[in-house]
CSV table of C-alpha atoms in Angstrom, one decimal:
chain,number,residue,atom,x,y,z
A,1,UNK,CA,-36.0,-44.8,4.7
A,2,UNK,CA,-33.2,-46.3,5.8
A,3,UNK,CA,-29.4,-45.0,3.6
A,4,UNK,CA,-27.1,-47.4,3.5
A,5,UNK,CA,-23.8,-46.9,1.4
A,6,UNK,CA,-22.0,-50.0,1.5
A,7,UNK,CA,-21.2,-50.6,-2.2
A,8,UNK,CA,-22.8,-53.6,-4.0
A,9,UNK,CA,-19.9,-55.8,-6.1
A,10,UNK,CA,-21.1,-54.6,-9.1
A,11,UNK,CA,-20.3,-51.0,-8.2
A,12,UNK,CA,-16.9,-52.7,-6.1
A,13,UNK,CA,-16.1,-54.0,-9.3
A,14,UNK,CA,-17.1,-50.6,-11.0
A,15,UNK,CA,-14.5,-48.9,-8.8
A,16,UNK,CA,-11.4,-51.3,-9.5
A,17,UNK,CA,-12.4,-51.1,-13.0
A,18,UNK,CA,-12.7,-46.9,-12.7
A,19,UNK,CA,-9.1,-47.0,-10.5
A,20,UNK,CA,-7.8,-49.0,-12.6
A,21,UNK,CA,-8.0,-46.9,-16.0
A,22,UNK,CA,-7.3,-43.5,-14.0
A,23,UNK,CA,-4.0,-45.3,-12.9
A,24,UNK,CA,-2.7,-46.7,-16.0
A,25,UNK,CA,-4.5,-44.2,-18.3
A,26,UNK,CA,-4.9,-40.7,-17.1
A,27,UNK,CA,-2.1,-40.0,-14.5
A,28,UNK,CA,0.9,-40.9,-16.8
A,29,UNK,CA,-0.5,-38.9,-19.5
A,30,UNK,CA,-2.4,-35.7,-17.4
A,31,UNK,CA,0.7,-33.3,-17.5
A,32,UNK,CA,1.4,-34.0,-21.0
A,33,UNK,CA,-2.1,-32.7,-22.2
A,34,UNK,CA,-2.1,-30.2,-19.9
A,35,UNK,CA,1.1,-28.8,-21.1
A,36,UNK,CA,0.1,-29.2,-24.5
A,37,UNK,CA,-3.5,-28.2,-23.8
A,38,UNK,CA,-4.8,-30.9,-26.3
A,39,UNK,CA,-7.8,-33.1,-25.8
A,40,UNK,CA,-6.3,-36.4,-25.5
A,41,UNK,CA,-8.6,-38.2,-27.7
A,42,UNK,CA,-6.8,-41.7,-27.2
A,43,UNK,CA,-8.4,-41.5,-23.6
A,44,UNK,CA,-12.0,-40.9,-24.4
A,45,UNK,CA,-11.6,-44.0,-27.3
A,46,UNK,CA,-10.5,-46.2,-24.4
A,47,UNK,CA,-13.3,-44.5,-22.3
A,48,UNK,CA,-15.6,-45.9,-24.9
A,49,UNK,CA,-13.8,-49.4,-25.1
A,50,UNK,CA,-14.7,-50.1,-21.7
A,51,UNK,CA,-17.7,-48.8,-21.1
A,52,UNK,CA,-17.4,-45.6,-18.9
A,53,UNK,CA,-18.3,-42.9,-21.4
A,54,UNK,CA,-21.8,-41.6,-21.6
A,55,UNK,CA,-22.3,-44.5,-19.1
A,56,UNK,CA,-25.7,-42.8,-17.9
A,57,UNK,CA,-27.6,-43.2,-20.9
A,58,UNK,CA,-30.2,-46.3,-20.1
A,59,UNK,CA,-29.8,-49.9,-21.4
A,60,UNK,CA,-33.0,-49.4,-24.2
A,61,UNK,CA,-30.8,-46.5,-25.5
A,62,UNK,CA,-27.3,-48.5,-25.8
A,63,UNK,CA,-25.9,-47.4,-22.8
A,64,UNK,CA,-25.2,-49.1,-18.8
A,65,UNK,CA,-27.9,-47.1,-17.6
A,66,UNK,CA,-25.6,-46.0,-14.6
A,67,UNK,CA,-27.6,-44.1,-11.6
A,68,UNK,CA,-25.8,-41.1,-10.3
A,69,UNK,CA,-24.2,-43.3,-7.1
A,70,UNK,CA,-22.0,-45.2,-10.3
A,71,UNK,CA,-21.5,-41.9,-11.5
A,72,UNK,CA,-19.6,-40.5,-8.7
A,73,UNK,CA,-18.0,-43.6,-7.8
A,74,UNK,CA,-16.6,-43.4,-11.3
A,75,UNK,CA,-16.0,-39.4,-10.8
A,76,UNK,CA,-13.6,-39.6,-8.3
A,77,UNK,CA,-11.4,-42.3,-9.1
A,78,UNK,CA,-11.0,-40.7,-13.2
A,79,UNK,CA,-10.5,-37.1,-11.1
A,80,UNK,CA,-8.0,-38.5,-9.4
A,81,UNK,CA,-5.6,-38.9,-12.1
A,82,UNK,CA,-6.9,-35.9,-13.8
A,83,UNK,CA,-9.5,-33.3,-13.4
A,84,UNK,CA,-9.2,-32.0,-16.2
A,85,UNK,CA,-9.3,-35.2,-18.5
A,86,UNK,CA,-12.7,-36.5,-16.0
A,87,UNK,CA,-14.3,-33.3,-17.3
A,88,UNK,CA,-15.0,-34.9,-20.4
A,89,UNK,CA,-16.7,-37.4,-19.7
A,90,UNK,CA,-18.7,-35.7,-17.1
A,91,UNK,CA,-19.3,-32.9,-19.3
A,92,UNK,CA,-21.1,-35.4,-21.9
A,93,UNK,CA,-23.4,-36.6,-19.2
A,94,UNK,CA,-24.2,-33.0,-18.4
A,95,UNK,CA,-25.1,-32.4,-22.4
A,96,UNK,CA,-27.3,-36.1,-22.1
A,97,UNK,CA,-28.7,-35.3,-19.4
A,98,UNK,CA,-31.4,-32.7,-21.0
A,99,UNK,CA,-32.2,-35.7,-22.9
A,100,UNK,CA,-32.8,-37.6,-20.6
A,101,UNK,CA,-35.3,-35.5,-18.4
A,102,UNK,CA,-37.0,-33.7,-21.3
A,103,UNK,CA,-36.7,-36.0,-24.7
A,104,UNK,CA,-39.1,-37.8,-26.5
A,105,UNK,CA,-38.5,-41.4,-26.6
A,106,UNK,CA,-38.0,-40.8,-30.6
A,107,UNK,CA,-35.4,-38.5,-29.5
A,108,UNK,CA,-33.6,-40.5,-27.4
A,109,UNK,CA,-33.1,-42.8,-29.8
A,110,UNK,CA,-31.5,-40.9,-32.5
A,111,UNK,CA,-29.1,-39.2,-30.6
A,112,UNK,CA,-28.1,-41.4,-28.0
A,113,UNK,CA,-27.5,-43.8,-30.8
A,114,UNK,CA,-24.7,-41.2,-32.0
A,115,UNK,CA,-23.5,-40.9,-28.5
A,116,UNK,CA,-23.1,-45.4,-27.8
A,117,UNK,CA,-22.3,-46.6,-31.5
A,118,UNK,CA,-19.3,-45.1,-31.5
A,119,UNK,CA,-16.7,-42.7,-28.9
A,120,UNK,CA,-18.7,-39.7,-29.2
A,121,UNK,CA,-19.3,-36.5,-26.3
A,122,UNK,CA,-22.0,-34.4,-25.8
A,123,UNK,CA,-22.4,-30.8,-24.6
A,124,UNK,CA,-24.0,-28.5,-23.0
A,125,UNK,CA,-25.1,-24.8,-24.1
A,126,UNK,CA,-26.6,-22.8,-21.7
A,127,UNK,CA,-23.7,-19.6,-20.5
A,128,UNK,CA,-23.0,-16.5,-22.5
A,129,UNK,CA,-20.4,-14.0,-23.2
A,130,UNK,CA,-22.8,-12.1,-21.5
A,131,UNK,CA,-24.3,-13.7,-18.8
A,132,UNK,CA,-23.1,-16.5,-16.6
A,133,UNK,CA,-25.1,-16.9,-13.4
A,134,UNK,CA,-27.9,-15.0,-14.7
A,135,UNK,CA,-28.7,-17.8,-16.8
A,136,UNK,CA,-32.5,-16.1,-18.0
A,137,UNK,CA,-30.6,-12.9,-19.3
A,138,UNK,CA,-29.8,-15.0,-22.5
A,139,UNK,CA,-29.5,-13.5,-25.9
A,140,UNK,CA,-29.0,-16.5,-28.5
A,141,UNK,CA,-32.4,-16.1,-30.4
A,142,UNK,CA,-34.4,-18.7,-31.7
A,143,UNK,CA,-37.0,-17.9,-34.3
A,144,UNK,CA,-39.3,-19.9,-35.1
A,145,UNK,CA,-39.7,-20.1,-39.2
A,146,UNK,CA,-41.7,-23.4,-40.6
A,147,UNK,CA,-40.5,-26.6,-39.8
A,148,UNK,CA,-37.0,-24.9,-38.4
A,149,UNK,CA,-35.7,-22.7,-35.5
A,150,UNK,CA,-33.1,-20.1,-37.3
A,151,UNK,CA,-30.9,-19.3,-34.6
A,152,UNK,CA,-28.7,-16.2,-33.9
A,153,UNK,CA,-25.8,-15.7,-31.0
A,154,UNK,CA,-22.9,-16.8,-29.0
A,155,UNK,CA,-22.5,-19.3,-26.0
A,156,UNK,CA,-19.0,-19.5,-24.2
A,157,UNK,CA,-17.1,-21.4,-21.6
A,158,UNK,CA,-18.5,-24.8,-23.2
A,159,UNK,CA,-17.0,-28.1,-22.5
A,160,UNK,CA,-16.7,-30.6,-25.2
A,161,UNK,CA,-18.2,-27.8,-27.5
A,162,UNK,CA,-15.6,-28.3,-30.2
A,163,UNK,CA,-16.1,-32.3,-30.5
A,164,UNK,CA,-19.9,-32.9,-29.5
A,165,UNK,CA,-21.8,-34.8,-31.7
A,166,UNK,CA,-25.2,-33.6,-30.1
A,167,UNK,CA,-25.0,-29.7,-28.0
A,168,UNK,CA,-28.1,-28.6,-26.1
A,169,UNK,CA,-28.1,-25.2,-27.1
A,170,UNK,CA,-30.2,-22.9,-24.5
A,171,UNK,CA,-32.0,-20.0,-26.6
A,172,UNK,CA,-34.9,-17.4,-26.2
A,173,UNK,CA,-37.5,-17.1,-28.4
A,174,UNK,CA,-38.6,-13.5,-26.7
A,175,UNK,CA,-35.6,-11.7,-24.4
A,176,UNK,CA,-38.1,-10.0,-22.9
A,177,UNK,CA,-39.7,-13.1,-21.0
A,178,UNK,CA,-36.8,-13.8,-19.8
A,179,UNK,CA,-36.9,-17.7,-18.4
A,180,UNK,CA,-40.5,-18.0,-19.6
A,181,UNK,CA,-39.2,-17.0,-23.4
A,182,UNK,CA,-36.0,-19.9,-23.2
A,183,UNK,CA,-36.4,-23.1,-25.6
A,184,UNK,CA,-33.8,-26.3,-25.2
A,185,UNK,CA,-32.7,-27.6,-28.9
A,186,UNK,CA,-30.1,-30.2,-30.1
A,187,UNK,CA,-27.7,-28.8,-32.4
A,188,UNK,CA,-25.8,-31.4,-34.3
A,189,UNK,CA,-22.2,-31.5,-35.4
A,190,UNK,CA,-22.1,-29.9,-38.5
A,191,UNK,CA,-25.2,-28.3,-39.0
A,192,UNK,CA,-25.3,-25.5,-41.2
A,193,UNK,CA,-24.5,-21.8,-39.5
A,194,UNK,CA,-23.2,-23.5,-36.8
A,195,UNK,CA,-19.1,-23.0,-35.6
A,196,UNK,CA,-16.8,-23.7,-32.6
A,197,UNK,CA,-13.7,-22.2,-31.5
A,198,UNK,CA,-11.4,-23.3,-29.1
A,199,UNK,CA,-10.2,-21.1,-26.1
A,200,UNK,CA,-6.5,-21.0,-25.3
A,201,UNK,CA,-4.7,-19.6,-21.7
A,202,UNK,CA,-7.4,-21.3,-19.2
A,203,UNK,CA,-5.4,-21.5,-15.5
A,204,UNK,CA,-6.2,-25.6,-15.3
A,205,UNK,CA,-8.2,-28.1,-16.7
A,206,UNK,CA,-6.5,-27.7,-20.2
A,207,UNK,CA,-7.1,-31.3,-21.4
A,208,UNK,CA,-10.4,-30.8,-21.6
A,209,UNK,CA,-12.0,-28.9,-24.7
A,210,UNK,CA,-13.4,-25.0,-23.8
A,211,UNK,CA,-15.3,-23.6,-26.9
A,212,UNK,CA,-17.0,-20.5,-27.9
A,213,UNK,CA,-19.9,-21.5,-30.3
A,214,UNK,CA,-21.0,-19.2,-32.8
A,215,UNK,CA,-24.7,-19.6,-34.3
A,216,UNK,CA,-25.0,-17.7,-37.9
A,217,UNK,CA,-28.5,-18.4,-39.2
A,218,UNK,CA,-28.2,-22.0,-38.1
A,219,UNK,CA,-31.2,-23.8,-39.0
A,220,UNK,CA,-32.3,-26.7,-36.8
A,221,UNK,CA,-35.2,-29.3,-37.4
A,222,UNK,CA,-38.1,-28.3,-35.3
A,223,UNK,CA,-37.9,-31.8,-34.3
A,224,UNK,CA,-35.1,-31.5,-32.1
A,225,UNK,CA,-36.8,-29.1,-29.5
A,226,UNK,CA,-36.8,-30.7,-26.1
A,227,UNK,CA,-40.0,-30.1,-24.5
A,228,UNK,CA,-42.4,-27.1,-25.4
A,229,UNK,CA,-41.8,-23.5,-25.7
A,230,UNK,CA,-40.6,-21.9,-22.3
A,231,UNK,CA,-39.5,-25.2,-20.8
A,232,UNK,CA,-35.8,-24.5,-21.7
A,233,UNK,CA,-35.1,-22.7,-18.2
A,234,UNK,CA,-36.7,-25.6,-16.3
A,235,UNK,CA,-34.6,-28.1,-18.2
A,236,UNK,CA,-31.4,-26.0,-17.7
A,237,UNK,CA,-31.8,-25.6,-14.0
A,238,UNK,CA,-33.1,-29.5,-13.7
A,239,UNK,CA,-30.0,-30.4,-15.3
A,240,UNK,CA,-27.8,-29.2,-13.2
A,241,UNK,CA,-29.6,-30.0,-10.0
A,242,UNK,CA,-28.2,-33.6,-10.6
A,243,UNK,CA,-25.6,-32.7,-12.7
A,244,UNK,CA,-23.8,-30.4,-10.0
A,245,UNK,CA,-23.3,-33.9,-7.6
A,246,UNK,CA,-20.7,-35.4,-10.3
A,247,UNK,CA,-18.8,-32.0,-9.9
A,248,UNK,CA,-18.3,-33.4,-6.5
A,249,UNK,CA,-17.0,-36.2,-6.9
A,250,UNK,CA,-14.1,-35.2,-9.2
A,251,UNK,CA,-13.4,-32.5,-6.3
A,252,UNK,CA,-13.4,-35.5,-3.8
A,253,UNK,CA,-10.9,-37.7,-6.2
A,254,UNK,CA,-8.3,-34.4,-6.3
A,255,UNK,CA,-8.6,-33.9,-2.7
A,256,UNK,CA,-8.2,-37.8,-2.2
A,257,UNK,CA,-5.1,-37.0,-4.8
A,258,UNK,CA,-3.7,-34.5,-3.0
A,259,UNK,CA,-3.5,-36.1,0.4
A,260,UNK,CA,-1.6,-39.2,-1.1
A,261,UNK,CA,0.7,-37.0,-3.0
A,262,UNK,CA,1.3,-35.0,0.2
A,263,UNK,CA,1.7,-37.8,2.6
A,264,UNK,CA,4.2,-39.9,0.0
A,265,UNK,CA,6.1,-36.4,0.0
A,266,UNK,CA,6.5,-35.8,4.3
A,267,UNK,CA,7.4,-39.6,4.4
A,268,UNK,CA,10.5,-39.1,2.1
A,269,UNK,CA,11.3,-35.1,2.8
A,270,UNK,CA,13.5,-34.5,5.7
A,271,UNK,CA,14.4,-31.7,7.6
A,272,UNK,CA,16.1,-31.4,11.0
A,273,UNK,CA,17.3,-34.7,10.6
A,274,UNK,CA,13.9,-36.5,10.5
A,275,UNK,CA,11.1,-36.9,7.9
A,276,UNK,CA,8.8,-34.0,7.7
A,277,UNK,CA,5.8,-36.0,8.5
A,278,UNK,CA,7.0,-36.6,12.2
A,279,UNK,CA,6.3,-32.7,12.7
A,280,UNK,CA,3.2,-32.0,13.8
A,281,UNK,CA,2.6,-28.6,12.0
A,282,UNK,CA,2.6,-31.4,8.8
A,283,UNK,CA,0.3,-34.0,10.9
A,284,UNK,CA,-2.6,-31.6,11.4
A,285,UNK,CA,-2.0,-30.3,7.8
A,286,UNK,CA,-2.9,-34.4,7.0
A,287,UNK,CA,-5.4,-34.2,9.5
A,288,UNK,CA,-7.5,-31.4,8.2
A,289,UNK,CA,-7.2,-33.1,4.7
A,290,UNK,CA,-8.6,-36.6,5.7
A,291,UNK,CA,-11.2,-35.2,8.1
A,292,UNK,CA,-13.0,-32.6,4.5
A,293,UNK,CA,-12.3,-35.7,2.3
A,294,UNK,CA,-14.3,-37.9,4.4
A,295,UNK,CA,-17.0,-35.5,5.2
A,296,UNK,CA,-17.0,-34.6,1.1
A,297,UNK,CA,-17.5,-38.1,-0.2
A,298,UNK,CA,-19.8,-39.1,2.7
A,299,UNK,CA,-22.2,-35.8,1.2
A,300,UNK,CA,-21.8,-36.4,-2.2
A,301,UNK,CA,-22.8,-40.5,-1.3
A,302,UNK,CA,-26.0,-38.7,0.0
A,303,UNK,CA,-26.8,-36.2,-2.6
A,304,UNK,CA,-26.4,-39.0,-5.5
A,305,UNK,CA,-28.8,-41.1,-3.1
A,306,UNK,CA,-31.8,-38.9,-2.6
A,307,UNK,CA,-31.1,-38.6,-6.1
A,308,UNK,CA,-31.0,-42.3,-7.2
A,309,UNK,CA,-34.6,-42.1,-4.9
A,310,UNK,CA,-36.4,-39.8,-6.9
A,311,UNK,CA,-36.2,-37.3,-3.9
A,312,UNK,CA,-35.7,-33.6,-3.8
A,313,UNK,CA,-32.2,-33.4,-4.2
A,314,UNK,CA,-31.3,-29.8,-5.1
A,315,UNK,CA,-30.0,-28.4,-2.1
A,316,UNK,CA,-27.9,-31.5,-1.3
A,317,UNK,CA,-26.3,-31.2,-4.5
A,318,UNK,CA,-25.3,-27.6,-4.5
A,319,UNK,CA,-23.9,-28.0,-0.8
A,320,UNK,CA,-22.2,-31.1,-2.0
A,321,UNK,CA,-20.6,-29.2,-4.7
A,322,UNK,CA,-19.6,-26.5,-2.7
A,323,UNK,CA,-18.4,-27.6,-0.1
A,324,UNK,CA,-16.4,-30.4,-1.5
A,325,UNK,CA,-14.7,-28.3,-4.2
A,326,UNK,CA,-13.4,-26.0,-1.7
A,327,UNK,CA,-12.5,-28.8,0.5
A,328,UNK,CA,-10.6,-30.0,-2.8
A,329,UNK,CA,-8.9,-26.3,-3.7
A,330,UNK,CA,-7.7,-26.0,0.6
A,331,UNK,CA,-6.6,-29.7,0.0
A,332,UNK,CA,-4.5,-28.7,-3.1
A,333,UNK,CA,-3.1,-26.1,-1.1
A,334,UNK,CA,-2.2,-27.2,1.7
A,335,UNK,CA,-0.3,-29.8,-0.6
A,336,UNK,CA,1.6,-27.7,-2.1
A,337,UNK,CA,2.4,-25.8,1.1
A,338,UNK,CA,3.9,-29.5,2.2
A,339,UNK,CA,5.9,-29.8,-0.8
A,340,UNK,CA,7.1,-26.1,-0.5
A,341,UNK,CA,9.1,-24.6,-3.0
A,342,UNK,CA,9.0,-28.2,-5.1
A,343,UNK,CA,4.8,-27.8,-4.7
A,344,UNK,CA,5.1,-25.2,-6.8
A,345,UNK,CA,7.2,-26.3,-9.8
A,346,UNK,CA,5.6,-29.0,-12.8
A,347,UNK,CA,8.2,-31.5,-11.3
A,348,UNK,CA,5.6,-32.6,-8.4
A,349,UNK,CA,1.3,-32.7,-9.6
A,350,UNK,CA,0.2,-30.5,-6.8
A,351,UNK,CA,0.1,-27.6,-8.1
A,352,UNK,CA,-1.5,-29.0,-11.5
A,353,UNK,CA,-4.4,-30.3,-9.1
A,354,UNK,CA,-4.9,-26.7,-7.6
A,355,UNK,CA,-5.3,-25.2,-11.1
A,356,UNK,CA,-7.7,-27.7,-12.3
A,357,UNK,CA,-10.0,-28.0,-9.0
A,358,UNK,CA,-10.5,-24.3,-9.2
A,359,UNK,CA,-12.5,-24.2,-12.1
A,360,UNK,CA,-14.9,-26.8,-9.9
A,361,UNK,CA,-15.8,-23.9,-7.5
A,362,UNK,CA,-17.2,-21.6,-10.9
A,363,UNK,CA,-18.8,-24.1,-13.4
A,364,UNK,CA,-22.2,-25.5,-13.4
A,365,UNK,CA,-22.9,-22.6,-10.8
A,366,UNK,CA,-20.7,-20.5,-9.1
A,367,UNK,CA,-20.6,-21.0,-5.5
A,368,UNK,CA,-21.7,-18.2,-4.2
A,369,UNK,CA,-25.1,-19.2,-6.4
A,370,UNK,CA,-24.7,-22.8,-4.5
A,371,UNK,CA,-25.5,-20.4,-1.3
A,372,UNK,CA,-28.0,-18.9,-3.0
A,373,UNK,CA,-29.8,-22.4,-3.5
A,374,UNK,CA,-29.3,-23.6,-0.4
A,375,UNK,CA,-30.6,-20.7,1.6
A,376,UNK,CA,-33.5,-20.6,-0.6
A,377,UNK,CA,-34.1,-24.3,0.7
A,378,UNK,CA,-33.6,-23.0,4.7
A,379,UNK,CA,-36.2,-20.0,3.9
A,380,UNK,CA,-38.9,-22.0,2.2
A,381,UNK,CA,-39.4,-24.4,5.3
């Protein structure tokens, strides 16, 4: 089958329109929130207004029906002009996205509807105090009691978890089954039993909402379970298959951000009597960037496409999302080595863009379990 990436003018258009926004309504505003480590709900409103939040849900539902090519196109330019702020967004697609693979069309319906009529997020509940990349070791119990699942325990580290009007919680209905016992269920904002709280001092990405949600005796329609019994571990790990590729992108758009920052900067800074970008020490620094950016976005092009094929896109996406956000984090640094001691102060965005593109190399999968996936995939040929 033949790949061919030259964009379409509807996804040109896409990408002005995607540029655009991050340029007049992220960057001026992305070390405010950071400072202030405030959601900047103004953003996701005007997300909303033009039509690139929860962008992925399908027409029949409300939404663009984006495929995951128009995801990362958008990705990169909203990383660009602020990680943190694009991990909004992309975190509600990672909470639809359950829905989407594992939801009745009944489902679907109602809570995509909450997620379209208005500016709304989604989340996703899957890691605990407890366990992160051990995903099966869960201990938020579900019980099943009449028409209801009551249900008991803690998830952490979750993006929009404060705000979401819909969270797929992750729970296990027997510990001792481990994946076999774990059951996907929306939660809705302000069920019963159910609380958020916010977490304060993260290095980066502090625009974006990190909650610890607490689950008292939370009683949730029966109704709302995605799937059967035992098919929460496949929908988790499904999820993130496609969800890791948009983690990508935003790594591409803050490398792509850090080259421009640093190439603006060794045009104007001089030393020796002659701008620092005439030295090559600072040329091969520009070098190295351009030549992972490339190679990232070119990757992350083809994981969204075997993806946007109905192929088998697992290992694409977790070498995608490796290898770009480490691309991004050496990009970031290599910045900030170019600015020198102003790459280090608030005064320049470098070092704002290392923070936030570290977090990129831990969430949906560490990447040391990106390795794992991927050498799984060499092995079982």
């Amino acid at each position: 089958m033949p790949i061919d990436f030259s964009l379409t003018d509807e996804q040109k258009e896409l990408q002005k329109l995607a540029r655009r926004f991050a340029k007049e309504q992220i960057a001026p505003i992305a070390a405010e929130y950071d400072a202030k480590e405030e959601v900047p709900w103004g953003v996701v409103e005007k997300l909303h207004e033009v039509g690139l939040l929860n962008a992925i849900i399908p027409e029949a539902y409300g939404g663009l029906g984006l495929g995951m090519l128009e995801e990362v196109i958008i990705g990169e330019e909203l990383a660009w002009g602020c990680m943190g702020i694009y991990t909004i967004p992309m975190a509600s697609d990672l909470g639809i996205t359950p829905i989407l693979l594992a939801g009745t069309h009944e489902q679907k319906q109602r809570f995509f509807k909450k997620l379209t009529e208005k500016p709304a997020l989604a989340a996703f509940a899957l890691s605990e105090p407890g366990n992160g990349s051990d995903a099966a070791a869960l201990r938020t119990r579900a019980v099943r009691e009449g028409d209801h699942y009551v249900l008991s325990g803690t998830k952490t580290w979750i993006s929009n978890g404060g705000e979401a009007e819909t969270v797929v919680v992750f729970a296990t209905i027997a510990p001792e089954l481990r994946h076999k016992g774990v059951i996907a269920i929306v939660v809705e904002k302000g069920t019963p039993g159910f609380t958020a709280h916010k977490l304060h001092g993260k290095m980066g990405q502090r625009a974006s909402g990190t909650y610890e949600l607490v689950f008292e005796d939370c009683r949730v329609p029966a109704e709302n379970l995605l799937g059967q019994e035992g098919d929460g571990f496949k929908i988790a790990m499904h999820t993130l298959d496609k969800t890791r590729i948009p983690v990508a992108a935003g790594s591409v758009g803050v490398a792509r951000r850090a080259l421009e920052e640093a190439t603006k900067y060794a045009k104007e800074r001089e030393a020796f009597g002659k701008p620092i970008a005439e030295f090559q020490a600072i040329q091969f620094k520009l070098a190295e960037m351009l030549m992972g950016l490339e190679t990232a976005r070119a990757y992350t092009y083809y994981a969204a496409w075997l993806t946007d094929q109905g192929l088998p896109q697992a290992h694409a996406a977790a070498i995608a999302k490796a290898y770009a956000s480490e691309m991004a984090f050496e990009a970031a640094n290599q910045a900030i080595q170019i600015h020198g001691g102003f790459g280090y102060m608030h005064e320049y965005p470098v070092e704002k863009l290392l923070r936030d593109v570290k977090l990129n190399q831990i969430y949906e999968g560490t990447n040391e379990i990106q390795r794992l996936i991927i050498a799984r995939h060499i092995l079982s040929q």
